[in-house]
mmCIF file of C-alpha atoms in Angstrom:
data_model
loop_
_atom_site.group_PDB
_atom_site.id
_atom_site.type_symbol
_atom_site.label_atom_id
_atom_site.label_comp_id
_atom_site.label_asym_id
_atom_site.label_seq_id
_atom_site.Cartn_x
_atom_site.Cartn_y
_atom_site.Cartn_z
ATOM 1 C CA PHE A 291 0.000 0.000 0.000
ATOM 2 C CA ASP A 292 1.605 3.214 -1.206
ATOM 3 C CA THR A 293 0.542 6.691 -0.116
ATOM 4 C CA LEU A 294 1.143 10.108 -1.551
ATOM 5 C CA PHE A 295 2.412 11.406 1.778
ATOM 6 C CA PRO A 296 6.061 11.836 0.641
ATOM 7 C CA VAL A 297 4.912 13.777 -2.442
ATOM 8 C CA GLN A 298 2.525 15.905 -0.377
ATOM 9 C CA LEU A 299 5.276 16.595 2.145
ATOM 10 C CA ILE A 300 7.673 17.725 -0.593
ATOM 11 C CA ILE A 301 5.007 19.985 -2.121
ATOM 12 C CA LYS A 302 4.206 21.446 1.320
ATOM 13 C CA ILE A 303 7.904 22.087 2.036
ATOM 14 C CA ASN A 304 8.382 23.736 -1.373
ATOM 15 C CA ILE A 305 5.379 25.999 -0.775
ATOM 16 C CA ILE A 306 6.695 26.995 2.655
ATOM 17 C CA ILE A 307 10.151 27.715 1.204
ATOM 18 C CA TYR A 308 8.574 29.798 -1.591
ATOM 19 C CA ILE A 309 6.435 31.770 0.860
ATOM 20 C CA TYR A 310 9.438 32.366 3.123
ATOM 21 C CA PHE A 311 11.540 33.389 0.119
ATOM 22 C CA MET A 312 8.899 35.835 -1.124
ATOM 23 C CA ASN A 313 8.456 37.353 2.345
ATOM 24 C CA ASP A 314 12.233 37.751 2.482
ATOM 25 C CA ILE A 315 12.175 39.549 -0.864
ATOM 26 C CA TYR A 316 9.326 41.795 0.293
ATOM 27 C CA LEU A 317 11.259 42.661 3.447
ATOM 28 C CA ASP A 318 14.395 43.492 1.467
ATOM 29 C CA ILE A 319 12.514 45.613 -1.070
ATOM 30 C CA TYR A 320 10.626 47.412 1.698
ATOM 31 C CA ASN A 321 13.876 48.088 3.558
ATOM 32 C CA ASN A 322 15.407 49.479 0.362
ATOM 33 C CA LEU A 323 12.393 51.763 -0.071
ATOM 34 C CA ILE A 324 12.890 52.950 3.506
ATOM 35 C CA LYS A 325 16.573 53.526 2.792
ATOM 36 C CA LEU A 326 15.661 55.644 -0.235
ATOM 37 C CA THR A 327 13.063 57.512 1.811
ATOM 38 C CA ARG A 328 15.713 58.457 4.377
ATOM 39 C CA ASN A 329 17.774 60.215 1.707
ATOM 40 C CA LYS A 330 18.644 63.528 3.407
ATOM 41 C CA ASN A 331 18.872 65.291 0.014
ATOM 42 C CA LEU A 332 15.103 64.957 -0.289
ATOM 43 C CA TYR A 333 14.608 67.070 2.814
ATOM 44 C CA ASN A 334 16.979 69.939 1.974
ATOM 45 C CA GLY A 335 15.578 73.340 2.754
ATOM 46 C CA LYS A 336 13.285 71.967 5.447
ATOM 47 C CA LYS A 337 13.929 72.724 9.065
ATOM 48 C CA GLN A 338 12.933 69.206 10.034
ATOM 49 C CA ASP A 339 11.545 66.137 8.351
ATOM 50 C CA THR A 340 8.574 64.563 10.080
ATOM 51 C CA PHE A 341 7.029 61.111 10.075
ATOM 52 C CA TYR A 342 4.368 62.435 7.700
ATOM 53 C CA ASP A 343 7.030 63.821 5.309
ATOM 54 C CA ARG A 344 8.751 60.454 5.218
ATOM 55 C CA MET A 345 5.457 58.662 4.662
ATOM 56 C CA ILE A 346 4.750 60.827 1.610
ATOM 57 C CA ILE A 347 8.189 60.139 0.135
ATOM 58 C CA LEU A 348 7.774 56.418 0.899
ATOM 59 C CA PHE A 349 4.367 56.482 -0.819
ATOM 60 C CA PHE A 350 5.892 58.028 -3.930
ATOM 61 C CA HIS A 351 8.600 55.354 -3.993
ATOM 62 C CA LEU A 352 6.064 52.590 -3.437
ATOM 63 C CA SER A 353 3.680 54.039 -6.027
ATOM 64 C CA PHE A 354 6.368 54.058 -8.685
ATOM 65 C CA VAL A 355 7.305 50.452 -7.860
ATOM 66 C CA LEU A 356 3.677 49.362 -8.184
ATOM 67 C CA LYS A 357 3.200 51.381 -11.370
ATOM 68 C CA VAL A 358 6.308 50.122 -13.144
ATOM 69 C CA PHE A 359 5.822 46.468 -12.237
ATOM 70 C CA LYS A 360 2.026 46.214 -12.555
ATOM 71 C CA ASN A 361 2.267 44.710 -16.054
ATOM 72 C CA ILE A 362 5.442 42.737 -15.384
ATOM 73 C CA GLU A 363 4.850 41.002 -12.059
ATOM 74 C CA THR A 364 1.828 38.905 -11.238
ATOM 75 C CA LYS A 365 -1.086 40.688 -9.600
ATOM 76 C CA ASP A 366 -0.900 38.252 -6.710
ATOM 77 C CA ASN A 367 2.775 38.994 -6.105
ATOM 78 C CA LEU A 368 2.289 42.765 -6.190
ATOM 79 C CA GLN A 369 -0.801 42.500 -3.970
ATOM 80 C CA LYS A 370 1.164 40.522 -1.405
ATOM 81 C CA PHE A 371 3.959 43.089 -1.561
ATOM 82 C CA PHE A 372 1.453 45.923 -1.149
ATOM 83 C CA ASP A 373 -0.154 44.143 1.820
ATOM 84 C CA TYR A 374 3.276 43.562 3.343
ATOM 85 C CA CYS A 375 4.128 47.276 3.033
ATOM 86 C CA VAL A 376 0.817 48.324 4.588
ATOM 87 C CA ARG A 377 1.431 45.953 7.518
ATOM 88 C CA GLN A 378 4.924 47.411 8.001
ATOM 89 C CA ILE A 379 3.531 50.945 7.962
ATOM 90 C CA GLU A 380 0.937 49.937 10.537
ATOM 91 C CA LEU A 381 3.694 48.506 12.744
ATOM 92 C CA SER A 382 5.623 51.770 12.423
ATOM 93 C CA ILE A 383 2.556 53.717 13.559
ATOM 94 C CA ARG A 384 2.120 51.338 16.496
ATOM 95 C CA GLU A 385 5.754 51.923 17.491
ATOM 96 C CA ILE A 386 5.028 55.639 17.756
ATOM 97 C CA GLY A 387 2.583 54.743 20.509
ATOM 98 C CA TYR A 388 -0.838 55.438 19.053
ATOM 99 C CA GLY A 389 -3.837 53.484 20.342
ATOM 100 C CA ASP A 390 -5.844 51.041 18.221
ATOM 101 C CA ALA A 391 -8.588 53.527 17.318
ATOM 102 C CA THR A 392 -6.055 56.136 16.217
ATOM 103 C CA ILE A 393 -4.069 53.536 14.285
ATOM 104 C CA ASN A 394 -7.162 52.473 12.359
ATOM 105 C CA LYS A 395 -7.973 56.092 11.546
ATOM 106 C CA LYS A 396 -4.385 56.879 10.514
ATOM 107 C CA MET A 397 -4.134 53.739 8.377
ATOM 108 C CA LYS A 398 -7.323 54.648 6.547
ATOM 109 C CA GLU A 399 -5.940 58.136 5.878
ATOM 110 C CA TYR A 400 -2.564 56.782 4.766
ATOM 111 C CA VAL A 401 -4.005 54.112 2.478
ATOM 112 C CA ASN A 402 -6.311 56.700 0.874
ATOM 113 C CA LEU A 403 -3.314 59.008 0.445
ATOM 114 C CA LEU A 404 -1.291 56.189 -1.118
ATOM 115 C CA PHE A 405 -4.092 55.363 -3.563
ATOM 116 C CA SER A 406 -4.365 59.035 -4.418
ATOM 117 C CA ILE A 407 -0.635 59.201 -5.234
ATOM 118 C CA ILE A 408 -0.854 55.990 -7.276
ATOM 119 C CA ASP A 409 -3.719 57.529 -9.242
ATOM 120 C CA LYS A 410 -1.879 60.824 -9.856
ATOM 121 C CA ILE A 411 1.353 59.233 -11.087
ATOM 122 C CA ASN A 412 -0.394 56.663 -13.258
ATOM 123 C CA GLU A 413 0.618 58.419 -16.466
ATOM 124 C CA TRP A 414 3.685 60.203 -15.092
ATOM 125 C CA GLU A 415 5.769 59.614 -18.211
ATOM 126 C CA TYR A 416 3.181 61.443 -20.346
ATOM 127 C CA LYS A 417 2.926 64.488 -18.113
ATOM 128 C CA ASN A 418 4.879 67.670 -18.747
ATOM 129 C CA GLU A 419 7.149 69.262 -16.134
ATOM 130 C CA ASN A 420 4.458 71.610 -14.821
ATOM 131 C CA GLU A 421 1.968 68.764 -14.334
ATOM 132 C CA LYS A 422 4.620 66.767 -12.479
ATOM 133 C CA LYS A 423 5.412 69.770 -10.287
ATOM 134 C CA ASP A 424 1.707 70.168 -9.504
ATOM 135 C CA ILE A 425 1.557 66.546 -8.355
ATOM 136 C CA ILE A 426 4.576 66.992 -6.092
ATOM 137 C CA GLU A 427 3.315 70.295 -4.679
ATOM 138 C CA ASN A 428 -0.062 68.722 -3.973
ATOM 139 C CA TYR A 429 1.483 66.204 -1.556
ATOM 140 C CA ILE A 430 4.771 67.559 -0.258
ATOM 141 C CA GLU A 431 4.417 70.481 2.111
ATOM 142 C CA ASP A 432 6.866 73.363 2.082
ATOM 143 C CA VAL A 433 8.497 72.295 -1.160
ATOM 144 C CA SER A 434 10.972 74.976 -2.148
ATOM 145 C CA ASN A 435 12.713 73.044 -4.897
ATOM 146 C CA CYS A 436 10.037 71.112 -6.746
ATOM 147 C CA GLU A 437 12.363 70.435 -9.689
ATOM 148 C CA LEU A 438 14.551 68.346 -7.379
ATOM 149 C CA TYR A 439 11.659 65.983 -6.651
ATOM 150 C CA VAL A 440 10.512 65.808 -10.260
ATOM 151 C CA ASP A 441 14.042 64.998 -11.413
ATOM 152 C CA TYR A 442 14.596 62.521 -8.565
ATOM 153 C CA PHE A 443 11.401 60.572 -9.183
ATOM 154 C CA GLU A 444 11.933 60.533 -12.936
ATOM 155 C CA LYS A 445 15.405 59.040 -12.413
ATOM 156 C CA TYR A 446 13.925 56.593 -9.928
ATOM 157 C CA ARG A 447 11.255 55.559 -12.455
ATOM 158 C CA GLN A 448 13.954 54.990 -15.085
ATOM 159 C CA PHE A 449 15.951 52.934 -12.585
ATOM 160 C CA LEU A 450 12.915 50.752 -11.898
ATOM 161 C CA ILE A 451 12.270 50.212 -15.602
ATOM 162 C CA LYS A 452 15.824 48.915 -16.063
ATOM 163 C CA ASN A 453 15.593 46.443 -13.174
ATOM 164 C CA SER A 454 13.487 43.479 -12.211
ATOM 165 C CA PHE A 455 11.261 43.349 -9.153
ATOM 166 C CA LYS A 456 13.550 40.811 -7.475
ATOM 167 C CA ASN A 457 16.594 42.985 -8.157
ATOM 168 C CA LEU A 458 15.049 45.613 -5.924
ATOM 169 C CA SER A 459 15.667 43.279 -3.009
ATOM 170 C CA LYS A 460 19.422 43.507 -3.417
ATOM 171 C CA ASP A 461 21.274 45.950 -1.256
ATOM 172 C CA ILE A 462 22.575 47.864 -4.240
ATOM 173 C CA ILE A 463 20.140 50.729 -4.049
ATOM 174 C CA SER A 464 21.698 53.854 -2.682
ATOM 175 C CA PRO A 465 20.034 57.232 -2.342
#
């Protein structure tokens, strides 16, 4: 009497390894996005960068990743990455010390803000410089050098186009 247990066990182990591997990739990509978000050059001219400022810059980075890879990566893979990022953002808010009710309210605001940015940059490559500046000025407060952001995010978009989603997990990204 032969069972399929060994085959099922191998399939189960392979699925677990794949899930662990993908979560590892998501963590590495997220950490690279955070590293890019901490780029001090993006906060020049400001007296102080706040958590909100960093969230906006992170949302722009994340939005461009989702935009560039939406037709390359599977929807499931990008959805899992998006969900992973949202969970990490929620953990960051919890670390600040907000209560559950405030966290839920903040997360709703942040997710709506993220979707708004995704919507605005959807056709970024077809927009002229003034339209791009308007997008940046709409989200980033006290922006004295809007051209810096437009140039930065255009270079970032070009970088993403030249790389694969998995390459974003490598620690080669520098601000």
